[in-house]
Each structure stands twice: as structure tokens, then as C-alpha cells.
PDB file of C-alpha atoms and ligand atoms in Angstrom:
ATOM      1  CA  MET A  10      14.784 138.950  85.340  1.00 94.00           C
ATOM      2  CA  LEU A  11      14.878 141.618  87.856  1.00 98.00           C
ATOM      3  CA  GLU A  12      16.405 145.044  87.340  1.00 98.00           C
ATOM      4  CA  ILE A  13      18.153 146.169  90.539  1.00 98.00           C
ATOM      5  CA  GLU A  14      19.145 149.816  91.217  1.00 98.00           C
ATOM      6  CA  ARG A  15      21.354 151.028  94.199  1.00 98.00           C
ATOM      7  CA  ILE A  16      20.230 154.194  95.793  1.00 98.00           C
ATOM      8  CA  PRO A  17      22.721 155.800  98.385  1.00 98.00           C
ATOM      9  CA  ALA A  18      20.967 157.329 101.287  1.00 98.00           C
ATOM     10  CA  LEU A  19      21.812 158.991 104.720  1.00 98.00           C
ATOM     11  CA  SER A  20      25.519 158.737 105.445  1.00 97.00           C
ATOM     12  CA  ASP A  21      26.249 155.109 104.400  1.00 98.00           C
ATOM     13  CA  ASN A  22      22.986 153.365 103.706  1.00 98.00           C
ATOM     14  CA  TYR A  23      22.096 151.609 100.558  1.00 98.00           C
ATOM     15  CA  ILE A  24      18.345 151.418  99.406  1.00 99.00           C
ATOM     16  CA  TRP A  25      17.630 148.940  96.734  1.00 99.00           C
ATOM     17  CA  LEU A  26      15.069 149.425  93.971  1.00 98.00           C
ATOM     18  CA  VAL A  27      13.848 146.193  92.515  1.00 99.00           C
ATOM     19  CA  HIS A  28      11.925 146.194  89.165  1.00 99.00           C
ATOM     20  CA  GLU A  29      10.182 143.191  87.701  1.00 98.00           C
ATOM     21  CA  PRO A  30       9.391 144.258  84.160  1.00 98.00           C
ATOM     22  CA  ALA A  31       6.892 141.309  83.160  1.00 98.00           C
ATOM     23  CA  ALA A  32       4.422 142.404  85.686  1.00 98.00           C
ATOM     24  CA  ASN A  33       5.610 146.019  85.837  1.00 98.00           C
ATOM     25  CA  VAL A  34       6.049 145.999  89.585  1.00 98.00           C
ATOM     26  CA  THR A  35       8.701 147.815  91.618  1.00 99.00           C
ATOM     27  CA  ALA A  36       9.769 147.250  95.138  1.00 99.00           C
ATOM     28  CA  VAL A  37      11.977 149.362  97.278  1.00 99.00           C
ATOM     29  CA  VAL A  38      13.949 147.532  99.972  1.00 99.00           C
ATOM     30  CA  ASP A  39      14.441 149.211 103.226  1.00 99.00           C
ATOM     31  CA  PRO A  40      13.727 152.905 102.217  1.00 98.00           C
ATOM     32  CA  ALA A  41      15.832 154.990 104.739  1.00 98.00           C
ATOM     33  CA  GLU A  42      14.243 158.079 103.394  1.00 98.00           C
ATOM     34  CA  ALA A  43      11.853 158.876 100.585  1.00 98.00           C
ATOM     35  CA  GLU A  44      13.291 161.570  98.478  1.00 98.00           C
ATOM     36  CA  PRO A  45      16.249 159.641  96.861  1.00 98.00           C
ATOM     37  CA  VAL A  46      13.736 156.883  95.986  1.00 98.00           C
ATOM     38  CA  ARG A  47      11.355 159.304  94.392  1.00 98.00           C
ATOM     39  CA  ALA A  48      14.248 160.737  92.246  1.00 98.00           C
ATOM     40  CA  VAL A  49      15.283 157.309  90.927  1.00 98.00           C
ATOM     41  CA  LEU A  50      11.607 156.272  90.313  1.00 98.00           C
ATOM     42  CA  ARG A  51      11.235 159.435  88.200  1.00 98.00           C
ATOM     43  CA  THR A  52      14.320 158.790  86.134  1.00 98.00           C
ATOM     44  CA  LYS A  53      13.505 155.058  85.552  1.00 98.00           C
ATOM     45  CA  GLY A  54       9.832 155.866  84.773  1.00 98.00           C
ATOM     46  CA  TRP A  55       8.737 153.195  87.334  1.00 98.00           C
ATOM     47  CA  ARG A  56       5.736 153.198  89.756  1.00 98.00           C
ATOM     48  CA  LEU A  57       6.316 151.988  93.216  1.00 99.00           C
ATOM     49  CA  THR A  58       4.125 149.002  94.129  1.00 99.00           C
ATOM     50  CA  HIS A  59       5.881 147.356  97.097  1.00 99.00           C
ATOM     51  CA  ILE A  60       7.958 148.260 100.158  1.00 99.00           C
ATOM     52  CA  LEU A  61      10.085 145.354 101.466  1.00 99.00           C
ATOM     53  CA  ASN A  62      11.475 145.945 105.092  1.00 99.00           C
ATOM     54  CA  THR A  63      14.082 143.683 106.701  1.00 99.00           C
ATOM     55  CA  HIS A  64      13.859 145.141 110.161  1.00 98.00           C
ATOM     56  CA  HIS A  65      12.407 148.050 112.101  1.00 98.00           C
ATOM     57  CA  HIS A  66      15.449 150.513 112.495  1.00 98.00           C
ATOM     58  CA  ALA A  67      14.791 153.961 111.406  1.00 98.00           C
ATOM     59  CA  ASP A  68      17.376 153.836 108.734  1.00 98.00           C
ATOM     60  CA  HIS A  69      15.410 151.088 107.015  1.00 98.00           C
ATOM     61  CA  VAL A  70      11.816 152.186 107.530  1.00 98.00           C
ATOM     62  CA  GLY A  71      12.130 156.065 107.548  1.00 98.00           C
ATOM     63  CA  GLY A  72      10.522 156.370 104.029  1.00 98.00           C
ATOM     64  CA  ASN A  73       7.705 153.873 104.636  1.00 98.00           C
ATOM     65  CA  ALA A  74       4.924 156.253 105.507  1.00 98.00           C
ATOM     66  CA  ALA A  75       5.646 158.955 102.912  1.00 98.00           C
ATOM     67  CA  LEU A  76       6.112 156.391 100.086  1.00 98.00           C
ATOM     68  CA  LYS A  77       2.894 154.415 101.039  1.00 98.00           C
ATOM     69  CA  SER A  78       0.810 157.600 101.173  1.00 98.00           C
ATOM     70  CA  GLU A  79       2.083 158.743  97.880  1.00 98.00           C
ATOM     71  CA  THR A  80       1.978 155.535  95.830  1.00 98.00           C
ATOM     72  CA  GLY A  81      -0.365 153.103  97.775  1.00 98.00           C
ATOM     73  CA  ALA A  82       2.520 150.670  97.817  1.00 98.00           C
ATOM     74  CA  THR A  83       2.002 147.378  99.790  1.00 98.00           C
ATOM     75  CA  ILE A  84       4.327 147.219 102.758  1.00 99.00           C
ATOM     76  CA  VAL A  85       5.889 143.667 103.446  1.00 99.00           C
ATOM     77  CA  GLY A  86       7.838 142.998 106.687  1.00 99.00           C
ATOM     78  CA  PRO A  87       8.669 140.542 109.418  1.00 98.00           C
ATOM     79  CA  ARG A  88       5.641 138.996 111.126  1.00 98.00           C
ATOM     80  CA  ALA A  89       7.874 138.587 114.295  1.00 97.00           C
ATOM     81  CA  ASP A  90       8.301 142.373 114.346  1.00 97.00           C
ATOM     82  CA  ARG A  91       4.939 143.580 112.907  1.00 98.00           C
ATOM     83  CA  ALA A  92       4.358 146.145 115.708  1.00 98.00           C
ATOM     84  CA  ARG A  93       7.482 147.992 114.938  1.00 98.00           C
ATOM     85  CA  ILE A  94       7.032 148.029 111.097  1.00 98.00           C
ATOM     86  CA  PRO A  95       5.252 151.399 110.185  1.00 98.00           C
ATOM     87  CA  GLY A  96       2.340 150.776 107.884  1.00 98.00           C
ATOM     88  CA  ILE A  97       2.871 146.989 107.459  1.00 98.00           C
ATOM     89  CA  ASP A  98       0.325 145.257 105.205  1.00 98.00           C
ATOM     90  CA  VAL A  99       1.661 141.719 104.731  1.00 98.00           C
ATOM     91  CA  GLU A 100       3.629 139.797 107.415  1.00 98.00           C
ATOM     92  CA  VAL A 101       6.094 137.176 106.338  1.00 98.00           C
ATOM     93  CA  GLY A 102       8.313 134.812 108.081  1.00 98.00           C
ATOM     94  CA  ASP A 103      10.718 131.957 107.805  1.00 98.00           C
ATOM     95  CA  GLY A 104      10.236 129.761 104.754  1.00 98.00           C
ATOM     96  CA  ASP A 105       7.516 131.818 103.254  1.00 98.00           C
ATOM     97  CA  SER A 106       7.412 132.434  99.587  1.00 98.00           C
ATOM     98  CA  TYR A 107       6.440 135.988  98.606  1.00 98.00           C
ATOM     99  CA  VAL A 108       5.241 136.398  95.084  1.00 98.00           C
ATOM    100  CA  PHE A 109       6.410 139.740  93.538  1.00 98.00           C
ATOM    101  CA  GLY A 110       5.108 139.936  89.884  1.00 98.00           C
ATOM    102  CA  ALA A 111       6.698 137.031  87.990  1.00 98.00           C
ATOM    103  CA  ALA A 112       9.370 136.778  90.661  1.00 98.00           C
ATOM    104  CA  THR A 113       9.371 134.935  93.997  1.00 98.00           C
ATOM    105  CA  ALA A 114      11.285 135.760  97.147  1.00 98.00           C
ATOM    106  CA  THR A 115      12.006 133.002  99.777  1.00 98.00           C
ATOM    107  CA  VAL A 116      11.879 134.620 103.242  1.00 99.00           C
ATOM    108  CA  PHE A 117      14.335 133.744 106.036  1.00 98.00           C
ATOM    109  CA  ASP A 118      14.016 134.702 109.668  1.00 98.00           C
ATOM    110  CA  VAL A 119      17.561 135.849 110.555  1.00 98.00           C
ATOM    111  CA  PRO A 120      17.345 137.227 114.154  1.00 98.00           C
ATOM    112  CA  GLY A 121      20.461 138.694 115.961  1.00 98.00           C
ATOM    113  CA  HIS A 122      20.901 142.330 114.929  1.00 98.00           C
ATOM    114  CA  THR A 123      17.105 142.720 115.893  1.00 98.00           C
ATOM    115  CA  ARG A 124      14.908 139.927 117.097  1.00 98.00           C
ATOM    116  CA  GLY A 125      12.569 140.268 114.065  1.00 98.00           C
ATOM    117  CA  HIS A 126      15.100 140.751 111.204  1.00 98.00           C
ATOM    118  CA  ILE A 127      14.319 138.827 107.962  1.00 99.00           C
ATOM    119  CA  ALA A 128      16.078 138.382 104.645  1.00 99.00           C
ATOM    120  CA  TYR A 129      14.615 138.100 101.065  1.00 99.00           C
ATOM    121  CA  TRP A 130      16.144 135.553  98.537  1.00 99.00           C
ATOM    122  CA  PHE A 131      15.159 135.799  94.924  1.00 99.00           C
ATOM    123  CA  ALA A 132      16.585 132.516  94.002  1.00 98.00           C
ATOM    124  CA  ALA A 133      15.966 132.740  90.261  1.00 98.00           C
ATOM    125  CA  ASP A 134      17.838 135.954  90.123  1.00 98.00           C
ATOM    126  CA  ASP A 135      20.669 135.116  92.604  1.00 98.00           C
ATOM    127  CA  ALA A 136      19.735 138.044  94.711  1.00 99.00           C
ATOM    128  CA  LEU A 137      19.667 138.160  98.507  1.00 99.00           C
ATOM    129  CA  PHE A 138      18.481 141.329 100.416  1.00 99.00           C
ATOM    130  CA  CYS A 139      19.894 140.786 103.845  1.00 99.00           C
ATOM    131  CA  GLY A 140      19.585 144.150 105.471  1.00 98.00           C
ATOM    132  CA  ASP A 141      21.924 144.549 108.458  1.00 98.00           C
ATOM    133  CA  THR A 142      22.424 140.762 109.077  1.00 99.00           C
ATOM    134  CA  LEU A 143      25.407 140.011 106.485  1.00 99.00           C
ATOM    135  CA  PHE A 144      27.727 142.880 105.232  1.00 99.00           C
ATOM    136  CA  ALA A 145      30.474 142.742 102.848  1.00 98.00           C
ATOM    137  CA  MET A 146      33.295 141.354 105.234  1.00 98.00           C
ATOM    138  CA  GLY A 147      31.067 142.016 108.177  1.00 98.00           C
ATOM    139  CA  CYS A 148      27.826 141.335 110.032  1.00 98.00           C
ATOM    140  CA  GLY A 149      25.404 143.402 112.023  1.00 98.00           C
ATOM    141  CA  ARG A 150      25.811 144.305 115.593  1.00 98.00           C
ATOM    142  CA  LEU A 151      23.960 142.070 118.182  1.00 98.00           C
ATOM    143  CA  PHE A 152      21.483 144.638 119.426  1.00 98.00           C
ATOM    144  CA  GLU A 153      18.725 142.325 120.320  1.00 98.00           C
ATOM    145  CA  GLY A 154      20.108 138.684 119.959  1.00 97.00           C
ATOM    146  CA  THR A 155      22.612 136.290 121.151  1.00 98.00           C
ATOM    147  CA  PRO A 156      25.731 134.998 119.242  1.00 98.00           C
ATOM    148  CA  ALA A 157      24.161 131.635 118.893  1.00 98.00           C
ATOM    149  CA  GLN A 158      21.021 133.168 117.253  1.00 98.00           C
ATOM    150  CA  MET A 159      23.118 135.184 114.837  1.00 98.00           C
ATOM    151  CA  TRP A 160      25.389 132.327 113.936  1.00 98.00           C
ATOM    152  CA  HIS A 161      22.285 130.314 113.230  1.00 98.00           C
ATOM    153  CA  SER A 162      20.953 133.021 111.009  1.00 98.00           C
ATOM    154  CA  LEU A 163      24.253 133.590 109.092  1.00 99.00           C
ATOM    155  CA  SER A 164      24.474 129.778 108.677  1.00 98.00           C
ATOM    156  CA  LYS A 165      21.231 129.912 106.659  1.00 98.00           C
ATOM    157  CA  LEU A 166      22.637 132.484 104.397  1.00 98.00           C
ATOM    158  CA  ARG A 167      25.830 130.815 104.038  1.00 98.00           C
ATOM    159  CA  ALA A 168      24.249 127.732 102.675  1.00 98.00           C
ATOM    160  CA  LEU A 169      22.763 129.688  99.598  1.00 98.00           C
ATOM    161  CA  PRO A 170      24.580 129.180  96.208  1.00 98.00           C
ATOM    162  CA  PRO A 171      27.999 130.867  96.040  1.00 98.00           C
ATOM    163  CA  ALA A 172      26.896 133.039  93.054  1.00 98.00           C
ATOM    164  CA  THR A 173      24.226 134.677  95.160  1.00 99.00           C
ATOM    165  CA  ARG A 174      24.687 138.464  95.119  1.00 99.00           C
ATOM    166  CA  VAL A 175      24.635 140.053  98.616  1.00 99.00           C
ATOM    167  CA  TYR A 176      22.621 143.280  98.630  1.00 99.00           C
ATOM    168  CA  CYS A 177      23.267 144.507 102.170  1.00 98.00           C
ATOM    169  CA  ALA A 178      22.077 147.850 103.466  1.00 98.00           C
ATOM    170  CA  HIS A 179      25.380 149.720 104.327  1.00 98.00           C
ATOM    171  CA  GLU A 180      28.741 150.718 102.874  1.00 98.00           C
ATOM    172  CA  TYR A 181      30.963 149.395 105.645  1.00 98.00           C
ATOM    173  CA  THR A 182      33.251 147.369 103.525  1.00 98.00           C
ATOM    174  CA  LEU A 183      36.572 149.120 104.026  1.00 98.00           C
ATOM    175  CA  ALA A 184      36.311 149.274 107.934  1.00 98.00           C
ATOM    176  CA  ASN A 185      34.992 145.645 107.950  1.00 98.00           C
ATOM    177  CA  GLY A 186      37.956 144.522 105.774  1.00 98.00           C
ATOM    178  CA  ARG A 187      40.461 146.134 108.004  1.00 98.00           C
ATOM    179  CA  PHE A 188      39.163 144.187 110.931  1.00 98.00           C
ATOM    180  CA  ALA A 189      39.005 140.965 108.827  1.00 98.00           C
ATOM    181  CA  LEU A 190      42.705 141.387 107.935  1.00 98.00           C
ATOM    182  CA  SER A 191      43.481 141.836 111.617  1.00 98.00           C
ATOM    183  CA  VAL A 192      42.166 138.363 112.489  1.00 98.00           C
ATOM    184  CA  GLU A 193      43.233 136.607 109.326  1.00 98.00           C
ATOM    185  CA  PRO A 194      46.339 138.348 108.194  1.00 98.00           C
ATOM    186  CA  ASP A 195      47.467 135.483 105.916  1.00 98.00           C
ATOM    187  CA  ASN A 196      44.273 135.089 103.935  1.00 98.00           C
ATOM    188  CA  ALA A 197      45.610 135.842 100.412  1.00 98.00           C
ATOM    189  CA  VAL A 198      42.100 136.118  98.821  1.00 98.00           C
ATOM    190  CA  LEU A 199      41.207 138.539 101.670  1.00 98.00           C
ATOM    191  CA  ALA A 200      44.350 140.656 101.007  1.00 98.00           C
ATOM    192  CA  GLU A 201      43.604 140.741  97.369  1.00 98.00           C
ATOM    193  CA  ARG A 202      40.099 141.737  97.915  1.00 98.00           C
ATOM    194  CA  MET A 203      41.134 144.583 100.254  1.00 98.00           C
ATOM    195  CA  ARG A 204      43.540 145.922  97.592  1.00 98.00           C
ATOM    196  CA  ARG A 205      40.643 146.151  95.207  1.00 98.00           C
ATOM    197  CA  ILE A 206      38.180 147.570  97.853  1.00 98.00           C
ATOM    198  CA  GLU A 207      40.728 150.269  98.890  1.00 98.00           C
ATOM    199  CA  ALA A 208      41.022 151.293  95.122  1.00 98.00           C
ATOM    200  CA  MET A 209      37.266 151.300  94.652  1.00 98.00           C
ATOM    201  CA  ARG A 210      36.724 153.497  97.784  1.00 98.00           C
ATOM    202  CA  ALA A 211      39.439 155.885  96.743  1.00 98.00           C
ATOM    203  CA  ARG A 212      37.486 156.304  93.416  1.00 98.00           C
ATOM    204  CA  GLY A 213      34.228 156.820  95.526  1.00 97.00           C
ATOM    205  CA  GLU A 214      32.827 153.600  94.028  1.00 98.00           C
ATOM    206  CA  ALA A 215      30.213 151.382  95.799  1.00 98.00           C
ATOM    207  CA  THR A 216      31.519 147.931  97.012  1.00 98.00           C
ATOM    208  CA  VAL A 217      28.091 146.434  97.318  1.00 98.00           C
ATOM    209  CA  PRO A 218      26.747 143.908  96.106  1.00 98.00           C
ATOM    210  CA  SER A 219      29.419 141.260  96.569  1.00 98.00           C
ATOM    211  CA  THR A 220      28.819 137.546  96.155  1.00 98.00           C
ATOM    212  CA  LEU A 221      28.189 134.964  98.761  1.00 98.00           C
ATOM    213  CA  GLY A 222      31.177 132.842  97.523  1.00 98.00           C
ATOM    214  CA  VAL A 223      33.604 135.961  97.945  1.00 98.00           C
ATOM    215  CA  GLU A 224      32.031 136.480 101.476  1.00 99.00           C
ATOM    216  CA  ILE A 225      32.623 132.795 102.448  1.00 98.00           C
ATOM    217  CA  ALA A 226      36.224 133.053 101.404  1.00 98.00           C
ATOM    218  CA  THR A 227      36.915 136.578 103.158  1.00 99.00           C
ATOM    219  CA  ASN A 228      34.322 137.391 105.713  1.00 99.00           C
ATOM    220  CA  PRO A 229      35.402 136.265 109.145  1.00 99.00           C
ATOM    221  CA  PHE A 230      31.831 136.168 110.345  1.00 99.00           C
ATOM    222  CA  LEU A 231      31.107 133.371 107.921  1.00 99.00           C
ATOM    223  CA  ARG A 232      34.451 131.614 108.824  1.00 98.00           C
ATOM    224  CA  PRO A 233      34.377 130.313 112.374  1.00 98.00           C
ATOM    225  CA  ASP A 234      35.744 127.068 111.006  1.00 98.00           C
ATOM    226  CA  SER A 235      38.875 128.719 109.790  1.00 98.00           C
ATOM    227  CA  ALA A 236      42.025 127.413 111.492  1.00 98.00           C
ATOM    228  CA  ALA A 237      43.779 130.731 110.976  1.00 98.00           C
ATOM    229  CA  LEU A 238      40.988 132.736 112.585  1.00 98.00           C
ATOM    230  CA  ARG A 239      40.793 130.296 115.387  1.00 98.00           C
ATOM    231  CA  SER A 240      44.509 130.525 115.876  1.00 98.00           C
ATOM    232  CA  THR A 241      44.437 134.231 116.076  1.00 98.00           C
ATOM    233  CA  LEU A 242      41.572 134.062 118.676  1.00 98.00           C
ATOM    234  CA  GLY A 243      43.319 131.276 120.688  1.00 98.00           C
ATOM    235  CA  LEU A 244      40.265 129.133 120.081  1.00 98.00           C
ATOM    236  CA  ALA A 245      41.604 126.190 118.134  1.00 97.00           C
ATOM    237  CA  ASP A 246      39.126 123.605 119.749  1.00 96.00           C
ATOM    238  CA  ALA A 247      36.039 125.850 120.449  1.00 98.00           C
ATOM    239  CA  ASP A 248      32.635 125.312 118.778  1.00 98.00           C
ATOM    240  CA  ASP A 249      31.459 127.590 115.979  1.00 98.00           C
ATOM    241  CA  VAL A 250      29.334 129.655 118.099  1.00 98.00           C
ATOM    242  CA  THR A 251      32.140 130.430 120.586  1.00 98.00           C
ATOM    243  CA  VAL A 252      34.496 131.398 117.720  1.00 98.00           C
ATOM    244  CA  PHE A 253      31.745 133.627 116.058  1.00 98.00           C
ATOM    245  CA  ALA A 254      31.039 135.236 119.500  1.00 98.00           C
ATOM    246  CA  GLU A 255      34.590 136.092 120.186  1.00 98.00           C
ATOM    247  CA  THR A 256      34.900 137.502 116.552  1.00 98.00           C
ATOM    248  CA  ARG A 257      31.869 139.661 117.060  1.00 98.00           C
ATOM    249  CA  ARG A 258      33.147 140.836 120.548  1.00 98.00           C
ATOM    250  CA  ARG A 259      36.586 141.783 119.073  1.00 98.00           C
ATOM    251  CA  LYS A 260      34.930 143.666 116.195  1.00 98.00           C
ATOM    252  CA  ASP A 261      32.874 145.727 118.650  1.00 97.00           C
ATOM    253  CA  GLY A 262      35.998 147.002 120.258  1.00 96.00           C
ATOM    254  CA  PHE A 263      38.136 147.336 117.165  1.00 97.00           C
ATOM    255  CA  ARG A 264      39.626 150.645 116.233  1.00 89.00           C
ATOM    256  CA  GLY A 265      41.375 150.032 112.949  1.00 76.00           C
TER     257      GLY A 265
HETATM  258 ZN1   ZN B  13      19.807 148.003 111.605  1.00 66.33          ZN
HETATM  259 FE1   FE B  14      21.154 149.895 109.218  1.00 66.33          FE
END
């Protein structure tokens, strides 16, 4: 069983520390910066052995160089983006199995936010590390990909078991939820979730990870088939990519 620690970093990033006790290996997923990672490693008494990157943005690889030079950790990242991952040692891509101690991650190519974005799914632990592709009630902006690419990427993640915990890389949940309610105002599961999220944020608590089942019920970017969403957008008979694209376009301009 993996032991997973959440490390807040920068203004709204989450770095994830993943410890596999049988082989005594420890990975950091998307180290935005090194210092908060060092602090948790010290507290837990863990030695860093791996760095798993989902994509090349600075708030995901900023700690790569320092942590690698201090620990000799192996850096794993997207083959499709190897030139932009500082210090990359092992390149992985869609369908690869990456063995991490006694655990194994399945890798998915999930382009859209960036062209080389990947996600790591530890099936036996119901854990998905999806970077900036899928957020709680949201998804990443399309900096380098098309809506069709991003929808295809999200469809791969949506097909995983509903119990899968979604370890995304930012605390954007409250703002995402406000947008979600604006496009699905009558979604009772969403309204109830937002009440809980508002209370958690008021207490300063993290809202991540959620589960995929909860996301499928409340995240408009996983719900292009929702009749209510389609009705809000005036796209009753459109295909899923068109509905997804319009949802993303509206979110980009949303000031909640
Ligand atoms: Zn990013
Ligand atoms: Fe990010």
C-alpha cells in the first residue's frame, strides 16, 4: 500500500509525496519547489528515490534539479516532452507500466493542457496523479492542445474506476465549483458538494483528492453528455467535443 502525503507549495500548488514501504522507495510528483519537499522528507524520515513529472510547466518541475542533485533521485517524465523536462532519466508514454518498488503505475498520454502531458495511475491503490489535466470540478486550460485532444484525454481518465482518488496539482476547487454551478444550476449533487467545499475552504482545509465518481457527477468537463449542461449551452444535439469546447471557452471567460 502506498502512503501519500500532500505538500502545499507556491500559492495554490499541491506536490504529492508517495512512499512505498515494502521497497522503501519514495517519489515526489511534480515538485514545484524543493524546500517544502525536503521538510516533509525530514519529518517522515524518507529518502527521495524518484521524481515523477506530469508536464513541463515551472510550477511542476521547479524542484527537479535541486532534489536530483541532493538525492540522486531518478526523474521520470513524458517521452513526448523529454526536451522540456529538466534532468529527465526515464521517458514514459501511453500504456507503459512504470515499476515503483512493489507498486506499478500505468501511464496515460493526456495532451491538451500541454502537448506532452501524462498521468500516472496506481491501479492497486486507486490513485491517479493527473497534474493539470483533471482538477476537482475543473480541467486544465488548453495551452497547447485542441478541445478534441483534451476531451479524448479526459475520456481516458473518466473510464477508470469511480473509487479512483484524483490527486491533481492545484487547489482550484472553489472557483471551479462556482463555474460548474453556473452551467448546471439544478445539479443537486453538485450543490451539496459546493456547500461542503465552501465550509472546508472557510476552515482552510484542502479539498483534494476527490474521487473520480464524485467528479463524474459534478465536474462539467466530464459531463458533455449532461442534458442540463447542454441546455444551458444551447447545444442539445451537438457532439461531446463541441459541448466540451464550449464549456472550456465559457470557463476561460468566467468571472464568478
Ligand atoms: Zn500546468
Ligand atoms: Fe500547474
